PDB file of C-alpha atoms in Angstrom:
ATOM      1  CA  MET A   1       1.405 -18.821  49.717  1.00 75.00           C
ATOM      2  CA  GLN A   2      -1.760 -18.027  48.340  1.00 80.00           C
ATOM      3  CA  GLN A   3      -0.256 -15.203  46.291  1.00 81.00           C
ATOM      4  CA  GLN A   4       2.528 -17.297  44.804  1.00 80.00           C
ATOM      5  CA  GLN A   5      -0.285 -19.890  43.720  1.00 81.00           C
ATOM      6  CA  GLN A   6      -1.988 -17.056  42.382  1.00 82.00           C
ATOM      7  CA  GLN A   7       1.210 -15.705  40.354  1.00 83.00           C
ATOM      8  CA  ARG A   8       1.714 -19.305  38.923  1.00 84.00           C
ATOM      9  CA  ARG A   9      -1.583 -19.491  37.614  1.00 86.00           C
ATOM     10  CA  MET A  10      -1.472 -16.320  35.743  1.00 84.00           C
ATOM     11  CA  PHE A  11       2.191 -17.125  34.627  1.00 82.00           C
ATOM     12  CA  THR A  12       0.646 -20.639  33.190  1.00 86.00           C
ATOM     13  CA  ALA A  13      -2.425 -18.684  31.820  1.00 81.00           C
ATOM     14  CA  ALA A  14      -0.392 -16.445  29.772  1.00 81.00           C
ATOM     15  CA  LEU A  15       2.152 -18.932  28.698  1.00 77.00           C
ATOM     16  CA  LEU A  16      -0.879 -21.080  27.094  1.00 79.00           C
ATOM     17  CA  ALA A  17      -2.162 -17.844  25.656  1.00 78.00           C
ATOM     18  CA  LEU A  18       0.919 -17.341  23.956  1.00 74.00           C
ATOM     19  CA  VAL A  19       1.529 -21.010  22.742  1.00 77.00           C
ATOM     20  CA  PHE A  20      -1.889 -20.345  21.369  1.00 74.00           C
ATOM     21  CA  LEU A  21      -1.343 -17.201  19.647  1.00 75.00           C
ATOM     22  CA  LEU A  22       1.955 -18.988  18.072  1.00 77.00           C
ATOM     23  CA  ALA A  23       0.051 -21.703  16.688  1.00 75.00           C
ATOM     24  CA  ALA A  24      -2.807 -19.850  15.400  1.00 73.00           C
ATOM     25  CA  VAL A  25      -0.356 -17.807  13.542  1.00 69.00           C
ATOM     26  CA  SER A  26       1.768 -20.503  11.964  1.00 69.00           C
ATOM     27  CA  THR A  27      -1.346 -21.962  10.897  1.00 65.00           C
ATOM     28  CA  THR A  28      -2.409 -19.120   9.030  1.00 60.00           C
ATOM     29  CA  GLU A  29       0.922 -18.399   7.787  1.00 57.00           C
ATOM     30  CA  ALA A  30       1.196 -21.987   6.307  1.00 59.00           C
ATOM     31  CA  GLY A  31      -2.534 -21.654   4.433  1.00 59.00           C
ATOM     32  CA  LYS A  32      -1.083 -18.912   2.092  1.00 61.00           C
ATOM     33  CA  LYS A  33      -0.541 -19.542  -1.279  1.00 63.00           C
ATOM     34  CA  GLU A  34       2.895 -18.531  -2.127  1.00 63.00           C
ATOM     35  CA  LYS A  35       3.001 -16.189  -5.084  1.00 65.00           C
ATOM     36  CA  PRO A  36       5.790 -16.998  -7.712  1.00 67.00           C
ATOM     37  CA  GLU A  37       8.318 -14.286  -7.734  1.00 68.00           C
ATOM     38  CA  LYS A  38       8.761 -11.982 -10.592  1.00 67.00           C
ATOM     39  CA  LYS A  39      11.754 -12.885 -12.818  1.00 62.00           C
ATOM     40  CA  ALA A  40      13.914 -10.004 -12.593  1.00 62.00           C
ATOM     41  CA  LYS A  41      14.933  -8.473 -16.160  1.00 64.00           C
ATOM     42  CA  LYS A  42      18.590  -8.824 -16.594  1.00 66.00           C
ATOM     43  CA  SER A  43      20.120  -5.667 -18.217  1.00 72.00           C
ATOM     44  CA  ASP A  44      23.150  -4.877 -19.382  1.00 81.00           C
ATOM     45  CA  CYS A  45      22.859  -1.168 -18.695  1.00 86.00           C
ATOM     46  CA  GLY A  46      25.158   0.052 -16.571  1.00 87.00           C
ATOM     47  CA  GLU A  47      24.870   2.919 -13.772  1.00 91.00           C
ATOM     48  CA  TRP A  48      24.031   6.382 -14.476  1.00 91.00           C
ATOM     49  CA  GLN A  49      27.493   8.753 -14.480  1.00 94.00           C
ATOM     50  CA  TRP A  50      26.803  12.200 -13.746  1.00 94.00           C
ATOM     51  CA  SER A  51      28.837  15.238 -15.146  1.00 95.00           C
ATOM     52  CA  VAL A  52      29.260  18.616 -12.591  1.00 93.00           C
ATOM     53  CA  CYS A  53      26.657  20.743 -12.448  1.00 92.00           C
ATOM     54  CA  VAL A  54      27.086  23.559 -15.318  1.00 91.00           C
ATOM     55  CA  PRO A  55      25.306  26.756 -14.325  1.00 90.00           C
ATOM     56  CA  THR A  56      23.231  28.282 -17.490  1.00 89.00           C
ATOM     57  CA  SER A  57      24.539  31.700 -17.015  1.00 87.00           C
ATOM     58  CA  GLY A  58      27.229  33.062 -14.285  1.00 86.00           C
ATOM     59  CA  ASP A  59      28.745  31.366 -11.310  1.00 84.00           C
ATOM     60  CA  CYS A  60      25.498  29.984  -9.680  1.00 87.00           C
ATOM     61  CA  GLY A  61      21.824  29.242 -10.091  1.00 90.00           C
ATOM     62  CA  LEU A  62      19.868  27.327 -12.291  1.00 93.00           C
ATOM     63  CA  GLY A  63      22.116  24.844 -14.741  1.00 93.00           C
ATOM     64  CA  THR A  64      22.016  21.159 -16.366  1.00 95.00           C
ATOM     65  CA  ARG A  65      24.146  18.233 -15.929  1.00 96.00           C
ATOM     66  CA  GLU A  66      24.389  15.325 -18.256  1.00 96.00           C
ATOM     67  CA  GLY A  67      24.457  11.790 -17.572  1.00 95.00           C
ATOM     68  CA  THR A  68      25.568   8.778 -19.464  1.00 93.00           C
ATOM     69  CA  ARG A  69      25.478   5.212 -19.166  1.00 91.00           C
ATOM     70  CA  THR A  70      26.562   1.901 -21.297  1.00 88.00           C
ATOM     71  CA  GLY A  71      24.894  -0.717 -22.698  1.00 85.00           C
ATOM     72  CA  ALA A  72      23.715  -2.628 -25.999  1.00 82.00           C
ATOM     73  CA  GLU A  73      20.112  -2.835 -25.175  1.00 83.00           C
ATOM     74  CA  CYS A  74      19.579   0.350 -23.104  1.00 85.00           C
ATOM     75  CA  LYS A  75      16.807   2.290 -24.415  1.00 86.00           C
ATOM     76  CA  GLN A  76      18.164   5.762 -23.252  1.00 87.00           C
ATOM     77  CA  THR A  77      22.158   6.337 -22.854  1.00 89.00           C
ATOM     78  CA  THR A  78      22.395   9.881 -22.478  1.00 92.00           C
ATOM     79  CA  LYS A  79      20.382  12.567 -20.759  1.00 93.00           C
ATOM     80  CA  THR A  80      20.182  15.641 -19.252  1.00 95.00           C
ATOM     81  CA  GLN A  81      18.600  16.868 -15.953  1.00 95.00           C
ATOM     82  CA  LYS A  82      17.963  20.302 -14.574  1.00 95.00           C
ATOM     83  CA  CYS A  83      20.312  21.402 -11.246  1.00 93.00           C
ATOM     84  CA  LYS A  84      20.940  24.215  -9.309  1.00 92.00           C
ATOM     85  CA  ILE A  85      24.347  25.616  -7.875  1.00 89.00           C
ATOM     86  CA  PRO A  86      23.926  27.543  -4.649  1.00 88.00           C
ATOM     87  CA  CYS A  87      25.077  30.802  -5.092  1.00 85.00           C
ATOM     88  CA  ASN A  88      26.886  31.376  -1.644  1.00 79.00           C
ATOM     89  CA  TRP A  89      29.166  28.235  -2.063  1.00 66.00           C
ATOM     90  CA  LYS A  90      32.470  30.840  -2.884  1.00 65.00           C
ATOM     91  CA  LYS A  91      31.827  32.302   0.654  1.00 63.00           C
ATOM     92  CA  GLN A  92      34.487  31.694   3.079  1.00 58.00           C
ATOM     93  CA  PHE A  93      33.132  30.385   6.305  1.00 54.00           C
ATOM     94  CA  GLY A  94      35.067  30.854   9.658  1.00 51.00           C
TER      95      GLY A  94
END
């Protein structure tokens, strides 16, 4: 009987601590100033479309690929990127 009363007191104390903690957090959050969100710049630039990697020499190794995108206000509509083709891509597995 005494053990049950002690368990109830501990439960009540834990519950009160939880309520106090939640009240403190909500008060802290309410006091913060909301920052105005930055307006996202709307761009008519499309997503980059990439070609396949073309090796500089031979069938594998370092190479380049070209990317393009559309859009009247895009600063850059084409670009070249380095890429690498593994030399074991022709091996048969099995």
